[in-house]
Coordinates of C-alpha atoms and ligand atoms in Angstrom, one line a residue:
M35 CA 0.0 0.0 0.0
R36 CA 1.5 3.3 -1.1
I37 CA 0.7 6.6 0.7
L38 CA 1.6 10.0 -0.7
G39 CA 2.5 12.2 2.2
I40 CA 2.4 16.0 1.9
E41 CA 3.9 18.4 4.5
T42 CA 3.6 22.2 4.3
S43 CA 3.3 23.2 8.0
C44 CA 6.2 25.7 8.1
D45 CA 8.9 26.6 5.6
E46 CA 9.5 23.3 3.8
T47 CA 7.4 22.0 0.9
A48 CA 7.7 18.2 1.2
A49 CA 6.2 15.2 -0.5
A50 CA 7.0 11.5 -0.2
V51 CA 5.8 8.1 -1.2
V52 CA 6.0 5.5 1.5
E53 CA 5.1 1.8 1.0
D54 CA 3.5 -0.3 3.7
G55 CA 4.3 2.3 6.4
S56 CA 8.1 1.9 6.4
R57 CA 9.6 1.7 2.9
I58 CA 10.5 5.2 1.7
L59 CA 10.2 5.1 -2.1
S60 CA 10.9 8.9 -2.4
S61 CA 11.2 11.9 -0.1
V62 CA 11.5 15.3 -1.6
V63 CA 12.0 18.4 0.5
A64 CA 12.1 21.9 -1.0
S65 CA 13.6 24.3 1.5
Q66 CA 12.7 28.0 1.7
L67 CA 15.9 29.0 3.5
D68 CA 16.9 31.4 0.8
T69 CA 13.6 33.2 1.1
H70 CA 13.6 33.6 4.9
G71 CA 17.3 33.6 5.7
K72 CA 17.7 37.4 5.2
Y73 CA 14.8 38.1 7.7
G74 CA 16.3 35.9 10.4
G75 CA 13.2 33.7 10.7
V76 CA 10.2 32.4 8.8
V77 CA 7.9 35.1 7.3
P78 CA 4.4 33.4 7.2
E79 CA 3.1 35.3 4.1
L80 CA 6.2 34.5 2.1
A81 CA 6.1 30.9 3.3
S82 CA 2.5 30.4 1.9
R83 CA 3.6 31.9 -1.5
E84 CA 6.6 29.7 -1.7
H85 CA 4.5 26.6 -0.9
L86 CA 2.1 27.6 -3.7
R87 CA 5.0 27.8 -6.2
A88 CA 6.5 24.5 -5.1
I89 CA 3.7 22.1 -4.3
V90 CA 3.0 20.8 -7.8
P91 CA 6.6 20.2 -8.9
V92 CA 7.5 18.7 -5.5
V93 CA 4.6 16.2 -5.6
R94 CA 5.4 15.4 -9.3
L95 CA 9.1 14.8 -8.4
A96 CA 8.1 12.6 -5.4
L97 CA 5.9 10.4 -7.6
E98 CA 8.5 10.3 -10.4
Q99 CA 11.2 9.2 -8.0
A100 CA 8.9 6.5 -6.5
R101 CA 8.1 5.4 -10.1
S102 CA 4.5 5.8 -9.1
S103 CA 1.4 7.7 -10.4
F104 CA -1.7 8.8 -8.5
D105 CA -3.3 5.5 -9.7
D106 CA -0.8 3.5 -7.6
L107 CA -1.8 5.3 -4.3
S108 CA -4.0 3.9 -1.6
A109 CA -4.4 7.3 0.1
I110 CA -3.0 10.8 0.4
A111 CA -1.9 12.0 3.9
V112 CA -1.5 15.7 4.7
T113 CA -0.3 17.6 7.7
E114 CA -3.4 19.3 9.3
G115 CA -1.6 21.1 12.1
P116 CA 0.0 22.5 14.2
G117 CA 1.7 25.0 12.0
L118 CA 1.3 28.3 10.1
V119 CA -2.3 28.4 8.8
G120 CA -1.5 29.9 5.4
S121 CA 1.2 27.3 4.8
L122 CA -0.9 24.3 6.0
L123 CA -3.8 25.4 3.8
V124 CA -1.7 25.0 0.6
G125 CA -0.9 21.3 1.4
I126 CA -4.5 20.6 2.6
T127 CA -6.2 22.2 -0.4
Y128 CA -3.9 20.5 -2.8
A129 CA -4.4 17.1 -1.1
K130 CA -8.2 17.5 -1.0
S131 CA -8.3 18.4 -4.7
I132 CA -6.3 15.3 -5.8
C133 CA -8.4 13.1 -3.5
F134 CA -11.6 14.5 -4.9
A135 CA -10.4 14.2 -8.5
R136 CA -9.0 10.7 -8.1
G137 CA -11.5 9.3 -5.6
L138 CA -8.7 8.6 -3.1
P139 CA -9.1 8.6 0.7
L140 CA -7.7 11.6 2.5
I141 CA -5.9 11.2 5.9
G142 CA -5.1 14.2 8.2
V143 CA -1.9 13.9 10.2
N144 CA -0.7 15.8 13.2
H145 CA 2.7 17.2 12.5
I146 CA 4.0 16.1 16.0
E147 CA 2.8 12.6 15.4
G148 CA 4.7 12.7 12.1
H149 CA 7.9 13.5 14.0
I150 CA 7.4 10.5 16.2
H151 CA 6.8 8.3 13.2
A152 CA 10.1 9.5 11.7
V153 CA 11.7 7.3 14.4
L154 CA 9.2 4.4 14.3
L155 CA 9.5 4.3 10.5
E156 CA 13.2 3.3 10.7
S157 CA 13.1 1.1 13.7
A158 CA 11.5 -1.9 12.1
G159 CA 9.4 -2.9 15.1
K160 CA 12.4 -2.7 17.5
I161 CA 10.9 -0.1 19.8
E162 CA 9.1 -1.5 22.8
L163 CA 6.2 0.3 24.4
P164 CA 5.5 2.2 26.5
A165 CA 8.0 4.6 25.1
L166 CA 8.8 8.2 25.9
A167 CA 9.0 10.7 22.9
L168 CA 10.9 13.9 23.2
V169 CA 9.8 16.0 20.2
V170 CA 12.1 19.0 20.0
S171 CA 12.0 21.4 17.1
G172 CA 11.6 25.0 16.2
G173 CA 7.9 24.9 17.2
H174 CA 7.8 22.2 19.9
T175 CA 9.5 20.9 23.0
H176 CA 7.1 18.2 24.2
L177 CA 7.3 14.9 26.1
F178 CA 4.8 12.3 25.3
E179 CA 4.2 8.8 26.6
I180 CA 3.5 6.5 23.7
R181 CA 1.3 3.6 24.8
E182 CA 0.2 0.3 23.1
G183 CA -2.1 1.0 20.1
L184 CA -0.2 4.3 19.5
S185 CA -2.1 6.5 21.9
Y186 CA -0.3 9.5 23.4
R187 CA -0.3 11.2 26.8
L188 CA 1.3 14.6 27.2
L189 CA 3.7 14.6 30.2
G190 CA 5.4 18.0 29.7
K191 CA 6.0 20.8 27.3
T192 CA 7.7 24.2 26.9
R193 CA 5.9 27.1 28.6
D194 CA 7.5 29.6 26.3
D195 CA 10.1 29.2 23.6
A196 CA 10.7 25.8 22.0
A197 CA 14.4 24.6 22.2
G198 CA 14.9 25.1 18.4
E199 CA 13.4 28.6 18.7
A200 CA 15.9 29.4 21.6
Y201 CA 18.8 28.3 19.3
D202 CA 17.5 30.4 16.4
K203 CA 16.9 33.5 18.6
V204 CA 20.3 33.3 20.4
A205 CA 22.0 32.8 17.0
K206 CA 20.2 35.9 15.6
L207 CA 21.1 37.9 18.6
L208 CA 24.8 37.1 18.1
G209 CA 24.7 37.8 14.3
F210 CA 24.6 34.3 13.0
S211 CA 22.3 33.4 10.1
Y212 CA 19.0 31.5 10.2
P213 CA 18.5 28.7 11.2
G214 CA 20.9 29.1 14.1
G215 CA 20.6 25.5 15.5
P216 CA 23.0 23.8 13.1
I217 CA 25.5 26.7 13.3
I218 CA 25.7 26.7 17.1
D219 CA 25.9 22.9 17.1
Q220 CA 28.9 23.1 14.7
L221 CA 30.7 25.8 16.7
A222 CA 30.0 24.5 20.3
P223 CA 32.8 21.9 20.2
Y224 CA 35.3 24.8 19.8
G225 CA 34.3 26.4 23.1
D226 CA 34.3 25.4 26.8
P227 CA 30.8 24.3 27.9
T228 CA 31.6 25.1 31.6
A229 CA 32.8 28.7 30.9
V230 CA 29.5 30.5 31.4
K231 CA 27.1 29.3 34.2
F232 CA 23.5 29.6 33.3
T233 CA 20.9 28.9 36.0
L234 CA 17.4 28.1 34.8
A235 CA 14.2 29.1 36.6
R236 CA 12.6 26.4 38.7
M237 CA 9.2 25.3 37.3
K238 CA 6.2 25.9 39.4
G239 CA 3.4 23.4 38.8
N240 CA 4.4 20.6 36.4
A241 CA 8.1 19.9 37.1
L242 CA 8.3 18.2 33.7
D243 CA 7.6 21.4 31.8
F244 CA 10.4 23.3 30.0
S245 CA 11.2 27.0 29.8
F246 CA 13.9 28.4 27.5
S247 CA 13.0 32.1 27.4
G248 CA 15.0 32.8 30.6
L249 CA 18.1 31.2 29.0
K250 CA 17.7 33.4 25.9
T251 CA 17.4 36.5 28.2
A252 CA 20.5 35.4 30.1
V253 CA 22.5 35.3 26.9
L254 CA 21.2 38.7 26.0
R255 CA 22.4 40.0 29.4
W256 CA 25.8 38.5 28.8
V257 CA 26.0 40.2 25.4
E258 CA 25.1 43.5 27.0
Q259 CA 27.8 43.2 29.6
H260 CA 30.5 42.4 27.1
D261 CA 31.8 44.5 24.3
M262 CA 30.5 42.5 21.3
A263 CA 28.9 45.0 19.0
A264 CA 31.7 45.0 16.4
E265 CA 32.0 41.2 16.1
I266 CA 28.2 40.8 15.9
A267 CA 28.0 43.4 13.1
A268 CA 30.9 41.7 11.3
R269 CA 29.1 38.3 11.4
R270 CA 25.8 39.9 10.2
K271 CA 27.6 40.9 7.0
L272 CA 28.6 37.4 6.2
S273 CA 26.4 35.5 3.7
N274 CA 26.6 31.8 2.8
A275 CA 29.3 31.5 5.5
S276 CA 31.1 28.2 5.9
L277 CA 32.2 26.8 9.3
D278 CA 35.7 28.2 8.7
D279 CA 34.2 31.7 8.1
W280 CA 32.1 31.5 11.3
L281 CA 35.2 30.4 13.2
R282 CA 37.3 33.2 11.8
F283 CA 34.7 35.8 12.9
T284 CA 33.9 34.2 16.3
P285 CA 36.4 34.9 19.1
R286 CA 37.0 32.4 21.9
P287 CA 34.7 34.0 24.6
T288 CA 31.8 33.8 22.2
L289 CA 32.6 30.2 21.4
D290 CA 32.6 29.5 25.1
L291 CA 29.2 31.3 25.4
L292 CA 27.8 29.1 22.6
A293 CA 29.2 25.9 24.1
S294 CA 27.7 26.8 27.5
F295 CA 24.3 27.7 26.0
Q296 CA 24.2 24.3 24.1
Q297 CA 25.3 22.4 27.2
T298 CA 22.5 24.0 29.2
V299 CA 19.9 23.1 26.6
I300 CA 21.1 19.5 26.4
N301 CA 21.2 19.1 30.2
E302 CA 17.6 20.4 30.4
L303 CA 16.3 18.1 27.7
L304 CA 18.0 15.0 29.1
R305 CA 17.3 15.8 32.7
R306 CA 13.5 16.0 32.1
S307 CA 13.5 13.1 29.8
A308 CA 15.3 10.9 32.4
S309 CA 12.7 11.8 35.0
C310 CA 9.9 10.9 32.6
V311 CA 11.6 7.6 31.6
T312 CA 11.6 6.6 35.3
E313 CA 8.1 7.9 35.9
I314 CA 6.4 5.8 33.2
D315 CA 9.0 3.0 33.2
A316 CA 9.6 3.6 29.5
R317 CA 11.2 0.8 27.4
A318 CA 12.6 3.3 24.9
L319 CA 13.3 7.0 24.5
I320 CA 12.6 8.4 21.1
V321 CA 14.1 11.9 20.2
S322 CA 12.8 13.6 17.1
G323 CA 12.3 17.0 15.5
G324 CA 14.9 19.4 14.0
V325 CA 16.9 19.7 17.3
A326 CA 17.3 15.8 17.2
C327 CA 20.0 16.6 14.5
N328 CA 22.1 18.1 17.3
A329 CA 25.4 16.2 17.5
G330 CA 25.9 17.3 21.1
L331 CA 22.5 16.0 22.1
R332 CA 23.0 12.7 20.3
S333 CA 26.3 12.0 22.0
A334 CA 25.1 13.2 25.5
A335 CA 22.0 10.9 25.2
G336 CA 24.4 8.0 24.5
D337 CA 26.5 8.9 27.6
A338 CA 23.5 9.6 29.9
R339 CA 23.2 5.9 31.0
L340 CA 19.4 5.9 30.7
P341 CA 17.7 2.7 31.8
C342 CA 16.3 2.2 28.2
P343 CA 17.7 2.5 24.6
V344 CA 17.5 5.9 22.9
Y345 CA 16.5 6.2 19.3
F346 CA 17.1 9.1 16.9
P347 CA 15.9 9.4 13.3
S348 CA 18.6 9.7 10.6
P349 CA 19.3 13.5 10.2
G350 CA 17.2 13.7 6.9
L351 CA 14.1 12.5 8.8
S352 CA 14.7 14.7 11.9
T353 CA 13.8 18.0 10.2
D354 CA 10.5 18.5 8.5
N355 CA 9.8 16.0 5.7
A356 CA 6.8 14.2 4.2
A357 CA 7.9 10.6 4.7
M358 CA 7.1 10.9 8.4
I359 CA 3.6 12.1 7.5
A360 CA 3.0 9.2 5.1
A361 CA 4.3 6.8 7.8
A362 CA 2.1 8.2 10.5
A363 CA -0.9 7.8 8.2
F364 CA -0.3 4.1 7.6
P365 CA -2.0 2.8 10.9
K366 CA -4.9 5.3 10.2
L367 CA -5.3 3.7 6.7
H368 CA -5.6 0.3 8.4
R369 CA -8.2 1.7 10.8
R370 CA -9.9 3.5 7.9
E371 CA -9.6 6.8 9.8
F372 CA -10.3 9.0 6.9
A373 CA -10.9 12.7 6.8
N374 CA -13.6 14.3 4.7
F375 CA -13.4 17.5 2.7
T376 CA -14.1 19.7 5.7
L377 CA -10.5 18.9 7.0
R378 CA -9.2 22.3 8.3
A379 CA -5.8 23.8 8.9
Q380 CA -5.3 24.0 12.7
A381 CA -2.6 26.2 13.9
N382 CA -2.6 24.8 17.5
L383 CA -3.7 21.2 16.9
A384 CA -2.8 19.2 20.0
L385 CA -1.7 15.6 19.9
A386 CA -2.9 14.7 23.4
Ligands
LIG552 O1 11.5 20.0 12.8 P1 11.9 21.2 12.1 O2 12.5 21.1 10.8 O3 10.8 22.3 12.0 C1 9.8 22.5 13.0 O4 8.9 21.7 13.1 O5 10.1 23.5 13.8 O6 13.0 22.0 13.1 C2 13.7 23.1 12.8 C3 14.4 23.6 14.0 C4 15.1 25.0 13.9 O7 14.8 25.7 15.1 C5 16.6 24.6 13.8 O8 17.4 25.7 14.3 C6 16.6 23.4 14.7 O9 15.5 22.7 14.3 N1 17.8 22.6 14.4 C7 18.8 22.4 15.2 C8 19.8 21.6 14.5 N2 19.4 21.4 13.3 C9 18.1 22.0 13.2 N3 19.0 22.8 16.5 C10 20.1 22.4 17.2 N4 21.1 21.7 16.6 C11 21.0 21.3 15.3 N5 22.0 20.5 14.7
LIG553 ZN1 8.6 19.9 12.6

């Protein structure tokens, strides 16, 4: 059974064909980085326009690479939320139109469930349940219990910025380009992670919730107290910079700041995850979303001596893609959980 997945929740237009829930026949991702990079973040109106431009060629390429046509499909799956409404609408409207024209079933998928399936997709049934999922991206920092039958229970989430958002904002503040996560990740090993001590606010209420806005403000205070205007201005002028360029324009104290910031984020993510693993007696920890690409997080998770195995998606499936959407739709196809043509774009769609 082949499902065409379509993902347009943020700034990537993606389409993929996945067979039987786990065999990726194609996965095409058209990034809008060149459009948004100069603004230091995603501009929603521009994102919708870019999706409109890209959706038809991206789907066509995904079908071509999968040596498939619409006639070979069992269903079309599309991200219904959470995300930018204007962006979601492009994918949803396109998916509805094709389903209507071809008489295909339509399946709505929650973007966060997609990120979880990016890991399940590659694990070939190895992951035992209950599992803990840490979904950590530019829009989400959520901890879910995954139970038998793929039902979800929310255990904790960020109260303000998502971890990826904190990376992007700190990078922007320091004159690095968007998205900041990969740049900070590459530069962090050149600094001393113990050089700057950040203390994070204690959580009132749910101790498993996250908060990253205080950390971002602490970085801002640090910048204000140090004479950094010239180096920040110099970095802002760089375009298409390589790692060597960034290193040349980033003095040691700033590398120490980046390393300390990254270490603090990683410690927070792993500390809360470890508490949840114990609380639900998880048999596996799944880490997914764009921040799951982070090399520091991957190695720290391996060193953390958690009482269960940790699974990350391969980097191409960590950031937004449509293979994860098609994979998440496969169990829904079995259960015949189809959407009708009233399927809406939902900016704040919750998973649990
Ligand atoms: O999952 P994703 O592609 O989109 C959302 O659903 O948000 O995640 C994008 C986020 C951005 O904030 C980006 O800076 C972050 O993931 N990111 C990283 C790394 N690669 C991407 N953050 C830290 N380290 C990385 N290596
Ligand atoms: Zn995402």
